[in-house]
mmCIF file of C-alpha atoms in Angstrom:
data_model
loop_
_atom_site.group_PDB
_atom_site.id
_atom_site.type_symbol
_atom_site.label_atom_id
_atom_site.label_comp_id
_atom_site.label_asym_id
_atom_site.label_seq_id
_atom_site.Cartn_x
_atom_site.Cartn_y
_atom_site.Cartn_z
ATOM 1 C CA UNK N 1 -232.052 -243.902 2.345
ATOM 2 C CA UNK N 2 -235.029 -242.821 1.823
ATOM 3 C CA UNK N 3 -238.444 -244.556 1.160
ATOM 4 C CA UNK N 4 -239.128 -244.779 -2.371
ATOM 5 C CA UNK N 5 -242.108 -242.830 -4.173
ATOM 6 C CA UNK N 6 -245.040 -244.285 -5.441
ATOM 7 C CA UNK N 7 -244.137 -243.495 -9.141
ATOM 8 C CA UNK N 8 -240.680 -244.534 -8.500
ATOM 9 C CA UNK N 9 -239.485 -247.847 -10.382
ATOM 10 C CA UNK N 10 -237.393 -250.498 -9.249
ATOM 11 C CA UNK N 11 -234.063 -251.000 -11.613
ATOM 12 C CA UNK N 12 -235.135 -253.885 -12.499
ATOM 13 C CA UNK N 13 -238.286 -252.534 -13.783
ATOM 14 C CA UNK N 14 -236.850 -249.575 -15.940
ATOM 15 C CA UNK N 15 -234.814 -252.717 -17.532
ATOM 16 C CA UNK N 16 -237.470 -254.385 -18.589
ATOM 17 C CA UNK N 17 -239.276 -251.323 -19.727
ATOM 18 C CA UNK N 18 -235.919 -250.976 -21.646
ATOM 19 C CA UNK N 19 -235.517 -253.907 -23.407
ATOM 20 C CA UNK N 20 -238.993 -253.444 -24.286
ATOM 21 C CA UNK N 21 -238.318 -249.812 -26.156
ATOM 22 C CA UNK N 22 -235.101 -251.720 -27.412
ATOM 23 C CA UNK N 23 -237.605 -254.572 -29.404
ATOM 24 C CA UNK N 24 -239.984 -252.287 -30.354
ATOM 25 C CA UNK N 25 -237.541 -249.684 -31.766
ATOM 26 C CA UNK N 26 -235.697 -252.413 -34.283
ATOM 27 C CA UNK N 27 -238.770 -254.683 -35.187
ATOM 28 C CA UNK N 28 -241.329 -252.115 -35.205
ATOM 29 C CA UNK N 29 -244.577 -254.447 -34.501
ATOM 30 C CA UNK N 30 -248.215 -253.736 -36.338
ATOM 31 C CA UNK N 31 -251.121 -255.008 -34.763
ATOM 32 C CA UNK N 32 -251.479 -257.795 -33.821
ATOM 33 C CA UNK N 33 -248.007 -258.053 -33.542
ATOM 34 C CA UNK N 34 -246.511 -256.692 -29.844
ATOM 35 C CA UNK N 35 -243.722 -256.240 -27.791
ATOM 36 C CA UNK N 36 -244.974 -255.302 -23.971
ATOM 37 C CA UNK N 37 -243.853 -256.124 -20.239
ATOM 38 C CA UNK N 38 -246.620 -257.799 -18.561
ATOM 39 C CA UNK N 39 -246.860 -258.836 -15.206
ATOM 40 C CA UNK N 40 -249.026 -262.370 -15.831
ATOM 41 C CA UNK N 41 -249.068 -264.646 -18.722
ATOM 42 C CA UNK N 42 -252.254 -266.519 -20.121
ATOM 43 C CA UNK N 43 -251.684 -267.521 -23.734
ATOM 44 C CA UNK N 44 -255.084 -268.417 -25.128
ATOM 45 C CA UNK N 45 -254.064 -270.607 -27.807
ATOM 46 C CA UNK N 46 -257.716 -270.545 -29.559
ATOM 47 C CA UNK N 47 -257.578 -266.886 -30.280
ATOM 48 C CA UNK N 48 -253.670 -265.875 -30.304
ATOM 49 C CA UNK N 49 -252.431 -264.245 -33.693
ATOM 50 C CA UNK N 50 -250.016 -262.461 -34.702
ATOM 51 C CA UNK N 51 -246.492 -262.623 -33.334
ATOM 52 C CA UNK N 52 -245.929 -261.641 -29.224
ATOM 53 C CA UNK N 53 -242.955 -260.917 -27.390
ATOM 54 C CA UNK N 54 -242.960 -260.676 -23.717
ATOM 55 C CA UNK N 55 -240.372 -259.299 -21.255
ATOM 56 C CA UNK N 56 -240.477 -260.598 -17.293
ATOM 57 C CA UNK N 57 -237.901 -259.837 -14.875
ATOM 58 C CA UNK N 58 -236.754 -262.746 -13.174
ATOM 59 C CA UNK N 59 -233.964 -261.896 -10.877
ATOM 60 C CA UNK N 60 -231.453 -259.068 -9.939
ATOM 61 C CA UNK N 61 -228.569 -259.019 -7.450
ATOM 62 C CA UNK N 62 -225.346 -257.083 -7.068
ATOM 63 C CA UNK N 63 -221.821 -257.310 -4.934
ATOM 64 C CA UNK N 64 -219.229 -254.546 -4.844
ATOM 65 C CA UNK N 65 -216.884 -253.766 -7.870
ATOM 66 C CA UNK N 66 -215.292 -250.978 -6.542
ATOM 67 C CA UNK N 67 -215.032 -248.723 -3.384
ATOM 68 C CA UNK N 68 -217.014 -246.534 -4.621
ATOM 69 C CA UNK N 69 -219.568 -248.660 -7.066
ATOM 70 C CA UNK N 70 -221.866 -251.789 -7.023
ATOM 71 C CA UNK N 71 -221.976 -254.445 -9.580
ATOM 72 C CA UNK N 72 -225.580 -255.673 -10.509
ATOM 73 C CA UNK N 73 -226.579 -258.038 -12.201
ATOM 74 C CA UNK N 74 -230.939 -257.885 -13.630
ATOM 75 C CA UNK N 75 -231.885 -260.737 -15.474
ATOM 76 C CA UNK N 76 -234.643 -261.007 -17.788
ATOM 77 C CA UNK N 77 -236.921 -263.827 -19.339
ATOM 78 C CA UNK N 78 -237.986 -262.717 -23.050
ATOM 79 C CA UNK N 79 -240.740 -265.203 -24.725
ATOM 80 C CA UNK N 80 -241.464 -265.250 -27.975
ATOM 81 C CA UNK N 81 -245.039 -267.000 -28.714
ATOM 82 C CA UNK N 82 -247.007 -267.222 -32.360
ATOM 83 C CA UNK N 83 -249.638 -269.570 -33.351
ATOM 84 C CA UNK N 84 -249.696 -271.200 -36.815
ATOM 85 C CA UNK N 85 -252.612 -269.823 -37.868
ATOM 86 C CA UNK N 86 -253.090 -272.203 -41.242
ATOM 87 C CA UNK N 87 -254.897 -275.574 -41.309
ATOM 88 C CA UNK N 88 -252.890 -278.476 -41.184
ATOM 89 C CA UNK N 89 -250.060 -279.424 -39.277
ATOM 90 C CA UNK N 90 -247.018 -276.370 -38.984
ATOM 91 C CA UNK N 91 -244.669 -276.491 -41.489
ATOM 92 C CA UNK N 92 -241.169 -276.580 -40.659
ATOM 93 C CA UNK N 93 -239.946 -273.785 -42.761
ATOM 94 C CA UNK N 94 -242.560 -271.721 -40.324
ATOM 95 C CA UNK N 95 -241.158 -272.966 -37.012
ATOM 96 C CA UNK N 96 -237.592 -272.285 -38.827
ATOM 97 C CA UNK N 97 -238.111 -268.640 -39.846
ATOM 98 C CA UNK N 98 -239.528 -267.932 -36.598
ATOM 99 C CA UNK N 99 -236.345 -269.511 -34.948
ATOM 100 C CA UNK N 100 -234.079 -267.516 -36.953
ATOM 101 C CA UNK N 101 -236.268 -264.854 -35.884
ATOM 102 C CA UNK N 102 -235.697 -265.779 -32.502
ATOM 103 C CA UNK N 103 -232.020 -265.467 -33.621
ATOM 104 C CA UNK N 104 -231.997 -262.129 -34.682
ATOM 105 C CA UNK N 105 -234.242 -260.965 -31.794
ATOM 106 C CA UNK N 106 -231.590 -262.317 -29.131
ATOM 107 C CA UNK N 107 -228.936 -260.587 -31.388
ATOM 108 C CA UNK N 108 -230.628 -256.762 -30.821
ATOM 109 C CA UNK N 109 -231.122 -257.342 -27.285
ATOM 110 C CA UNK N 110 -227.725 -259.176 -26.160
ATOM 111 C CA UNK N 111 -225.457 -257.084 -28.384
ATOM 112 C CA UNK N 112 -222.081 -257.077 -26.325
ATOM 113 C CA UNK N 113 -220.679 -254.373 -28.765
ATOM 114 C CA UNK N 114 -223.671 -252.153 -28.695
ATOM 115 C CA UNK N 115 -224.869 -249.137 -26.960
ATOM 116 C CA UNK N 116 -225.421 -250.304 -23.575
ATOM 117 C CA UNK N 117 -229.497 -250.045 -22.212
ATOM 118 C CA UNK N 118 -230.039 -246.806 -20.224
ATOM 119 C CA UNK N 119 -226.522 -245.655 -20.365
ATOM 120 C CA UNK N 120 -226.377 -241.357 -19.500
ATOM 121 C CA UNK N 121 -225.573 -239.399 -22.522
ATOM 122 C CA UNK N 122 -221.887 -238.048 -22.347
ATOM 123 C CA UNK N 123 -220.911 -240.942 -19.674
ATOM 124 C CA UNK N 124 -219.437 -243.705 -21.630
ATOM 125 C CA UNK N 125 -218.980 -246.021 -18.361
ATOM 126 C CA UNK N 126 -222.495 -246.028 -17.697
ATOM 127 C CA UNK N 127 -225.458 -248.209 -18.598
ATOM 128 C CA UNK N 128 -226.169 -251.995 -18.702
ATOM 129 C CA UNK N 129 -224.138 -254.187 -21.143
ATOM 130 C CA UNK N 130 -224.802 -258.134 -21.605
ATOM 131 C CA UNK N 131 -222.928 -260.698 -19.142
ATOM 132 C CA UNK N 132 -224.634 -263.414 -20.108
ATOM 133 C CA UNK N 133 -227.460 -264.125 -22.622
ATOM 134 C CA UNK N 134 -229.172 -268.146 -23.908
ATOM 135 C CA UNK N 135 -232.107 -269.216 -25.919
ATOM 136 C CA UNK N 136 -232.756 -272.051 -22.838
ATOM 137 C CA UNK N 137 -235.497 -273.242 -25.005
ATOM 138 C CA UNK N 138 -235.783 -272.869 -28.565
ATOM 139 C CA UNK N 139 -238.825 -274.222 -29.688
ATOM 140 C CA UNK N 140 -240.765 -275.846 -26.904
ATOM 141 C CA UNK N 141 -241.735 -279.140 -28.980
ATOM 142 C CA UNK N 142 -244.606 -280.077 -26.816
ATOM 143 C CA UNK N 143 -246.545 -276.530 -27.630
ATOM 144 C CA UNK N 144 -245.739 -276.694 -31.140
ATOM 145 C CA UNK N 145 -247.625 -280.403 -31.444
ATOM 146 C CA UNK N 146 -250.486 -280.126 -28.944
ATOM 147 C CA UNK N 147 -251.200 -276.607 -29.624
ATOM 148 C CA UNK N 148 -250.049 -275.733 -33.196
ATOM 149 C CA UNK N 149 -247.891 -272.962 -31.000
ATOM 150 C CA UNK N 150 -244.356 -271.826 -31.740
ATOM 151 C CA UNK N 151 -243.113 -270.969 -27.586
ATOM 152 C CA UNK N 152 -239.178 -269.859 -27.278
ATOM 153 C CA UNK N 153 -237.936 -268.661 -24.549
ATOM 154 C CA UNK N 154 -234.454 -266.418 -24.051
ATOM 155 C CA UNK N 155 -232.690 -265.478 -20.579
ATOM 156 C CA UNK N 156 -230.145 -262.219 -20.547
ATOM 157 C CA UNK N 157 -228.202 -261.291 -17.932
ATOM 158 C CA UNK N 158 -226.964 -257.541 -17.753
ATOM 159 C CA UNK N 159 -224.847 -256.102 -16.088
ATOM 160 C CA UNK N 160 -223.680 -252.322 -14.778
ATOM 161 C CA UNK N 161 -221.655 -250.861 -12.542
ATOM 162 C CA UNK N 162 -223.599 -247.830 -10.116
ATOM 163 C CA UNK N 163 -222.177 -245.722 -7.784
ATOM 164 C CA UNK N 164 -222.950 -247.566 -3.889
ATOM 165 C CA UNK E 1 -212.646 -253.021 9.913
ATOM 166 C CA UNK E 2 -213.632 -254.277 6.817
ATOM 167 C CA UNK E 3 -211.386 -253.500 3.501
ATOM 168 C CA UNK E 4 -214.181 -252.006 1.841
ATOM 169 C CA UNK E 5 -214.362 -248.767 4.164
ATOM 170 C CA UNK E 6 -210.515 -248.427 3.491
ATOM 171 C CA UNK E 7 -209.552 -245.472 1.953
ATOM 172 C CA UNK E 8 -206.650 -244.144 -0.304
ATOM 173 C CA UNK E 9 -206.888 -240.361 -0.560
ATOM 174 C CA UNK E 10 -204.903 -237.765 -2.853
ATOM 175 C CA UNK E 11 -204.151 -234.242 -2.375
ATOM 176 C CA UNK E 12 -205.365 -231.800 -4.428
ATOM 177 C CA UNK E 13 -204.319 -228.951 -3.005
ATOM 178 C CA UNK E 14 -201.162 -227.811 -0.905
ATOM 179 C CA UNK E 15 -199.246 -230.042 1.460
ATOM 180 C CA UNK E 16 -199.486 -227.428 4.121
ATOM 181 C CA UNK E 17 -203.641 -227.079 3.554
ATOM 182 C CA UNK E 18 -204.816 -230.531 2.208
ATOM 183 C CA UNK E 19 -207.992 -231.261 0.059
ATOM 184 C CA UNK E 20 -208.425 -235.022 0.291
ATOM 185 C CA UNK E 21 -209.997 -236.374 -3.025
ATOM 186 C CA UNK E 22 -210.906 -239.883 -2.198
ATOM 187 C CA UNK E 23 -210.014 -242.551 -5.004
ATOM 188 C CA UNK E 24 -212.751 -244.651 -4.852
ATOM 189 C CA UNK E 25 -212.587 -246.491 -8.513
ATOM 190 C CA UNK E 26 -210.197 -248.557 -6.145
ATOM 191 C CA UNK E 27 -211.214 -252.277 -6.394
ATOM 192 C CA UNK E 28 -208.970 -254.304 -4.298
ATOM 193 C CA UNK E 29 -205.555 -252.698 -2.642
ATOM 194 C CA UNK E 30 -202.946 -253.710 -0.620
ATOM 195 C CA UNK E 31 -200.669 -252.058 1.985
ATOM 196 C CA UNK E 32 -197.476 -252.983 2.136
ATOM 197 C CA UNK E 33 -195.332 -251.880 5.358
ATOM 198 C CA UNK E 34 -192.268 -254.071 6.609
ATOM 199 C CA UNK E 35 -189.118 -253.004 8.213
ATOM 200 C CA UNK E 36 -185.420 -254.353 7.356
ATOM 201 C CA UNK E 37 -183.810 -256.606 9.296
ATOM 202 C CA UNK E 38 -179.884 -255.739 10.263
ATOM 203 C CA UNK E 39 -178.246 -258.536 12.430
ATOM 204 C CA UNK E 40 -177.121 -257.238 15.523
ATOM 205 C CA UNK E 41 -175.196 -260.065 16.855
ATOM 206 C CA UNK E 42 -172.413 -259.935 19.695
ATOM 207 C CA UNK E 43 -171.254 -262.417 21.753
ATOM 208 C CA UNK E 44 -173.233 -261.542 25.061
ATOM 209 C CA UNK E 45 -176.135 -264.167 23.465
ATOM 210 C CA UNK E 46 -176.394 -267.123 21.499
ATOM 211 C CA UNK E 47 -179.436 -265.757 20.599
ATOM 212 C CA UNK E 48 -179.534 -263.887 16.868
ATOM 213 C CA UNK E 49 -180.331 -260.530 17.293
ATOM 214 C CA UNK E 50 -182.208 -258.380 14.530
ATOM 215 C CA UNK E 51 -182.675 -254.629 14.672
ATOM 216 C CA UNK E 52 -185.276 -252.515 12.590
ATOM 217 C CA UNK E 53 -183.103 -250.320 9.901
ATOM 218 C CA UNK E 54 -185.011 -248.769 6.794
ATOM 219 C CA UNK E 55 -188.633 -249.716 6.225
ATOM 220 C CA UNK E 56 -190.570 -249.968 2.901
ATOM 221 C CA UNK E 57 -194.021 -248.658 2.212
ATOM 222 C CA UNK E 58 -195.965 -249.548 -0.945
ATOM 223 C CA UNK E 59 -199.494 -249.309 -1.890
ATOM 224 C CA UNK E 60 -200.562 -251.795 -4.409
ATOM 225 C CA UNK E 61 -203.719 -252.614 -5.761
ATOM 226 C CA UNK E 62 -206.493 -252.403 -8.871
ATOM 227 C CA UNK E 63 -207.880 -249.652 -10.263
ATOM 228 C CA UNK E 64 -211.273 -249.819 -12.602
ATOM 229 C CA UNK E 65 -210.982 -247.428 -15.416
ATOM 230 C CA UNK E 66 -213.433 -245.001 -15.558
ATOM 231 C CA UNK E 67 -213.280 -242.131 -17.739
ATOM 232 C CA UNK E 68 -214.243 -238.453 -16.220
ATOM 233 C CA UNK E 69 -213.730 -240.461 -13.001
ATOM 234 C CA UNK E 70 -211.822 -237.191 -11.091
ATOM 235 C CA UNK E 71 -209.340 -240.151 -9.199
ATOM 236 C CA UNK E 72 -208.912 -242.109 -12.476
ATOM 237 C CA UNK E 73 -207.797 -239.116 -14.776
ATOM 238 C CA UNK E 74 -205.281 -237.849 -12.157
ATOM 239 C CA UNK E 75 -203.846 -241.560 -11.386
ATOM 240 C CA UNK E 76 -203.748 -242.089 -15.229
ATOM 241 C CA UNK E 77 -201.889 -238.588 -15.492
ATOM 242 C CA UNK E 78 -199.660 -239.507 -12.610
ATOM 243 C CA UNK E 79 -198.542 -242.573 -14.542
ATOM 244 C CA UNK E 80 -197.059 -241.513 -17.653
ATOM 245 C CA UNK E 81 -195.700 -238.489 -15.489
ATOM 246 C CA UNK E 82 -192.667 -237.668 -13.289
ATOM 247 C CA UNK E 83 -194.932 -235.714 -11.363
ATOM 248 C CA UNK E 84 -195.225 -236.645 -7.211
ATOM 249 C CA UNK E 85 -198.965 -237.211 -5.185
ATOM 250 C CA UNK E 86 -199.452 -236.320 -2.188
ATOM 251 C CA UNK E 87 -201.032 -240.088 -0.675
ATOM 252 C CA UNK E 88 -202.789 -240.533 2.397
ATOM 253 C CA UNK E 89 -203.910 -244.198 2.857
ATOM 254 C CA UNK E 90 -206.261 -245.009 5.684
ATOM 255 C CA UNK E 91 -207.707 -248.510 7.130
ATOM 256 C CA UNK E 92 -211.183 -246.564 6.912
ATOM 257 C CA UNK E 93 -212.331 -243.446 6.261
ATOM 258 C CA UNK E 94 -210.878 -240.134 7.447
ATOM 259 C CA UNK E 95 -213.628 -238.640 9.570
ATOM 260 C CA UNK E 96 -213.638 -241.566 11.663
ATOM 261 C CA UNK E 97 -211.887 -241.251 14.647
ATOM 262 C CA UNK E 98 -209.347 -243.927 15.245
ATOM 263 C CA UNK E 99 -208.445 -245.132 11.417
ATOM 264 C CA UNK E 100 -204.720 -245.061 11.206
ATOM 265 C CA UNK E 101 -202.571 -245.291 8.264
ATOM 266 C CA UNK E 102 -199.545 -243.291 6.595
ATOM 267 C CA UNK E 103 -199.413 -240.183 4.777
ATOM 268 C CA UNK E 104 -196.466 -239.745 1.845
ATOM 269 C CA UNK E 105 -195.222 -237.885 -1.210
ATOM 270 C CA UNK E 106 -195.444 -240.969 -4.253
ATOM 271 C CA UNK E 107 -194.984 -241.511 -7.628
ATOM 272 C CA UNK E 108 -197.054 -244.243 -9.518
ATOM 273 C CA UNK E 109 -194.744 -246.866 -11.123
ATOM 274 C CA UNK E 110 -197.073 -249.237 -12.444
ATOM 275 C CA UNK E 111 -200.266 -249.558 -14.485
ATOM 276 C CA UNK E 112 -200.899 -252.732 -16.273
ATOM 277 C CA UNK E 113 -203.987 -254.466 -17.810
ATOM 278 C CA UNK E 114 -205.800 -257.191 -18.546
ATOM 279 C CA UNK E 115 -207.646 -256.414 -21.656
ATOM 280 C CA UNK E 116 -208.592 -260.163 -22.422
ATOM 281 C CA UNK E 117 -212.088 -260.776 -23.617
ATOM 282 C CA UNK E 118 -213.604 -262.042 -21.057
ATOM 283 C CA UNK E 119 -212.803 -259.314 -18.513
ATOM 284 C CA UNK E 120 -215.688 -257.379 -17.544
ATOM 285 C CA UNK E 121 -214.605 -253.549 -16.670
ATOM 286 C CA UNK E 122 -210.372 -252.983 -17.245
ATOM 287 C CA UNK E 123 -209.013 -252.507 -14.265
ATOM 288 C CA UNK E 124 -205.087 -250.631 -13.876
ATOM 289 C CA UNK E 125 -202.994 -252.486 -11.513
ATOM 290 C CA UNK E 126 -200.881 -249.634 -9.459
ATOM 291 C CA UNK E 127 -197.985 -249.181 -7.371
ATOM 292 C CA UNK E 128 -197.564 -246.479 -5.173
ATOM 293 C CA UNK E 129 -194.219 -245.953 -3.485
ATOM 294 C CA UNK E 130 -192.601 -243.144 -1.485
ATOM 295 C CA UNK E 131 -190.589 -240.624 -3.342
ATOM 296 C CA UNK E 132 -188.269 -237.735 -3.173
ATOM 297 C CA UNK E 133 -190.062 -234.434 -3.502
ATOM 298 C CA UNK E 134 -189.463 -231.053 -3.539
ATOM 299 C CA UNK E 135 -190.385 -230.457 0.160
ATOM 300 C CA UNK E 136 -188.089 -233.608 1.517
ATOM 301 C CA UNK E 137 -191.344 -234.852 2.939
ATOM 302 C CA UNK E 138 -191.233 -237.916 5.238
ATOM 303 C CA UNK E 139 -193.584 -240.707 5.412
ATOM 304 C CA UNK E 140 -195.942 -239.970 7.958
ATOM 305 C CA UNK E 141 -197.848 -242.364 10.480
ATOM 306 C CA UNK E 142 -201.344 -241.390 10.703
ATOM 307 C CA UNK E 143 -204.480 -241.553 13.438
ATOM 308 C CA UNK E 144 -207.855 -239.749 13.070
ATOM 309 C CA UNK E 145 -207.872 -238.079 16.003
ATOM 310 C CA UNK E 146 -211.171 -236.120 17.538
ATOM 311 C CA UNK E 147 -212.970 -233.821 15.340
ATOM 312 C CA UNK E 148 -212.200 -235.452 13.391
ATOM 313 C CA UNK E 149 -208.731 -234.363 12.544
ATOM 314 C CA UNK E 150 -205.281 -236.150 11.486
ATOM 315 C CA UNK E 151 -202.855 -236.143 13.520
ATOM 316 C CA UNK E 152 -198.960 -237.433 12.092
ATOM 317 C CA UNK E 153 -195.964 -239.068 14.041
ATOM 318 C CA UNK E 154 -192.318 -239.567 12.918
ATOM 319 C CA UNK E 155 -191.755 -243.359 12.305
ATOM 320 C CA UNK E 156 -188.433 -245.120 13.638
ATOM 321 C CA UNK E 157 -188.174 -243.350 17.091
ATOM 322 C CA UNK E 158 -187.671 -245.546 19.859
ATOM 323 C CA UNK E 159 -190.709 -243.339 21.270
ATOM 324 C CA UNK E 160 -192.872 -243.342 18.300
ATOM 325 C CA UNK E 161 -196.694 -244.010 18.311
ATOM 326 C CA UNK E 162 -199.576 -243.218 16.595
ATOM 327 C CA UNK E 163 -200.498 -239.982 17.661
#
């Protein structure tokens, strides 16, 4: 096997990347409003707006399905984070839109009956479909009082099966 | 030998000049290879004497489904069909010298599935037995010899080996 390229991405990478293009294609964010895959995290609550969604990969590992193919397993972390940007304290028909936001978001991106992420055109066994998928926290309570800050945070687990 | 480098092969070609397609959406098989017992008791001993008569060969195991797989469209084929394989199934692959296994004309007699909901990919449990075919072919014993090449022996001779 050879060493990999500089340019070349790890799986786990091109996953993220993909349930990035996934977001973006169904929400369809204006400014300030974003989707991306950043590396770090540093949510400055003084001068957040708009409505951010951030994919991390958090874990990948695989075992044989077949003689001839791999099962793997990528996880990713996807957090949601928007500050209530009126005076006062947030309203709870904010912090329950945005969780039924939430709702719908984790409904695009863990579709089990839906294309699967990065299958090959014309190979219907290929591709990533969902093996797992949780909102671990919906609303983290302590953000939204200290900080006026709606934080959720999803976990998916995907799946495919690639030649060994 | 680990059960992952085992190999079940099909021919695609003649029996005379093989082409060995490898089925490798195998998941888990089995090979199944036992003799039958006849009593061959006489007086002479107390002892109860058994004596190898007919032996059975099966291959069993799980197939995933995978369409345009080239192995998975000709086992699915080979199901619904009267048609025989020609099988070769190895403990490893068959360019290493030393695997053994046993080479024979089959028919597929099963292919069920579990299509509950929480099964990941559908996998087609199969059964591979010897058959009649055209030819009369025998089951063959088989050893990767140097080359690599296979080499086949009779099975059932007093004087039979592995070649």
């Amino acid at each position: 096997m050879p060493v990999p390229e500089e340019d070349e991405l790890a799986r786990i990478d091109e996953v993220c990347d993909a349930v990035v293009e996934l977001i973006d294609d169904n929400w369809n964010p204006s400014d300030p409003d974003e989707v991306s895959a950043p590396d770090e995290l540093e949510i400055d609550t003084k001068s957040l707006s708009g409505r951010h969604v951030y994919v991390f990969a958090t874990a990948y590992g695989g075992n044989p399905a077949t003689r001839g193919q791999d099962s793997n397993d990528y996880e990713v972390t996807v957090i949601v984070a928007e500050k209530y940007g009126d005076s006062g304290r947030p309203t709870q028909a904010w912090r329950r839109y945005l969780t039924r936001w939430c709702e719908w978001l984790l409904g695009i991106i863990a579709n089990d009956r839906g294309a699967r992420l990065l299958a090959d055109e014309g190979d219907p066994d290929s591709g990533l479909w969902v093996e797992e998928a949780e909102t671990s926290v919906v609303f983290d309570v302590e953000e939204l009082t200290t900080k006026k800050l709606f934080l959720s945070v999803m976990k998916i687990r995907y799946r495919e099966h690639a030649d060994g | 030998m680990r059960g992952i480098d085992a190999k079940l092969y099909y021919n695609s070609a003649s029996y005379g000049s093989p082409t060995w397609v490898e089925v490798d959406c195998v998941e888990n098989c089995q090979l199944n290879f036992a003799f039958d017992e006849g009593a061959a008791d006489d007086r002479s001993d107390p002892a109860h004497r058994m004596v190898k008569t007919q032996f059975t060969l099966e291959v069993t195991g799980n197939a995933k489904k995978r369409i345009g797989n080239t192995a998975w469209e000709y086992l699915a084929d080979l199901l619904i069909s009267s048609a025989v394989g020609d099988f070769l199934v190895l403990d490893g692959p068959r360019t290493t010298v030393g695997q053994r296994g046993f080479r024979f004309d089959g028919q597929l007699f099963t292919g069920n599935e579990d299509q509950s909901l929480n099964v990941g990919a559908i996998l087609s449990a199969f059964t591979l037995k010897p058959t009649d075919s055209p030819d009369d072919n025998m089951v063959k014993a088989v050893k990767v010899g140097a080359g690599p090449a296979l080499t086949y022996s009779a099975i059932g001779g007093s004087s039979a080996s592995f070649a």
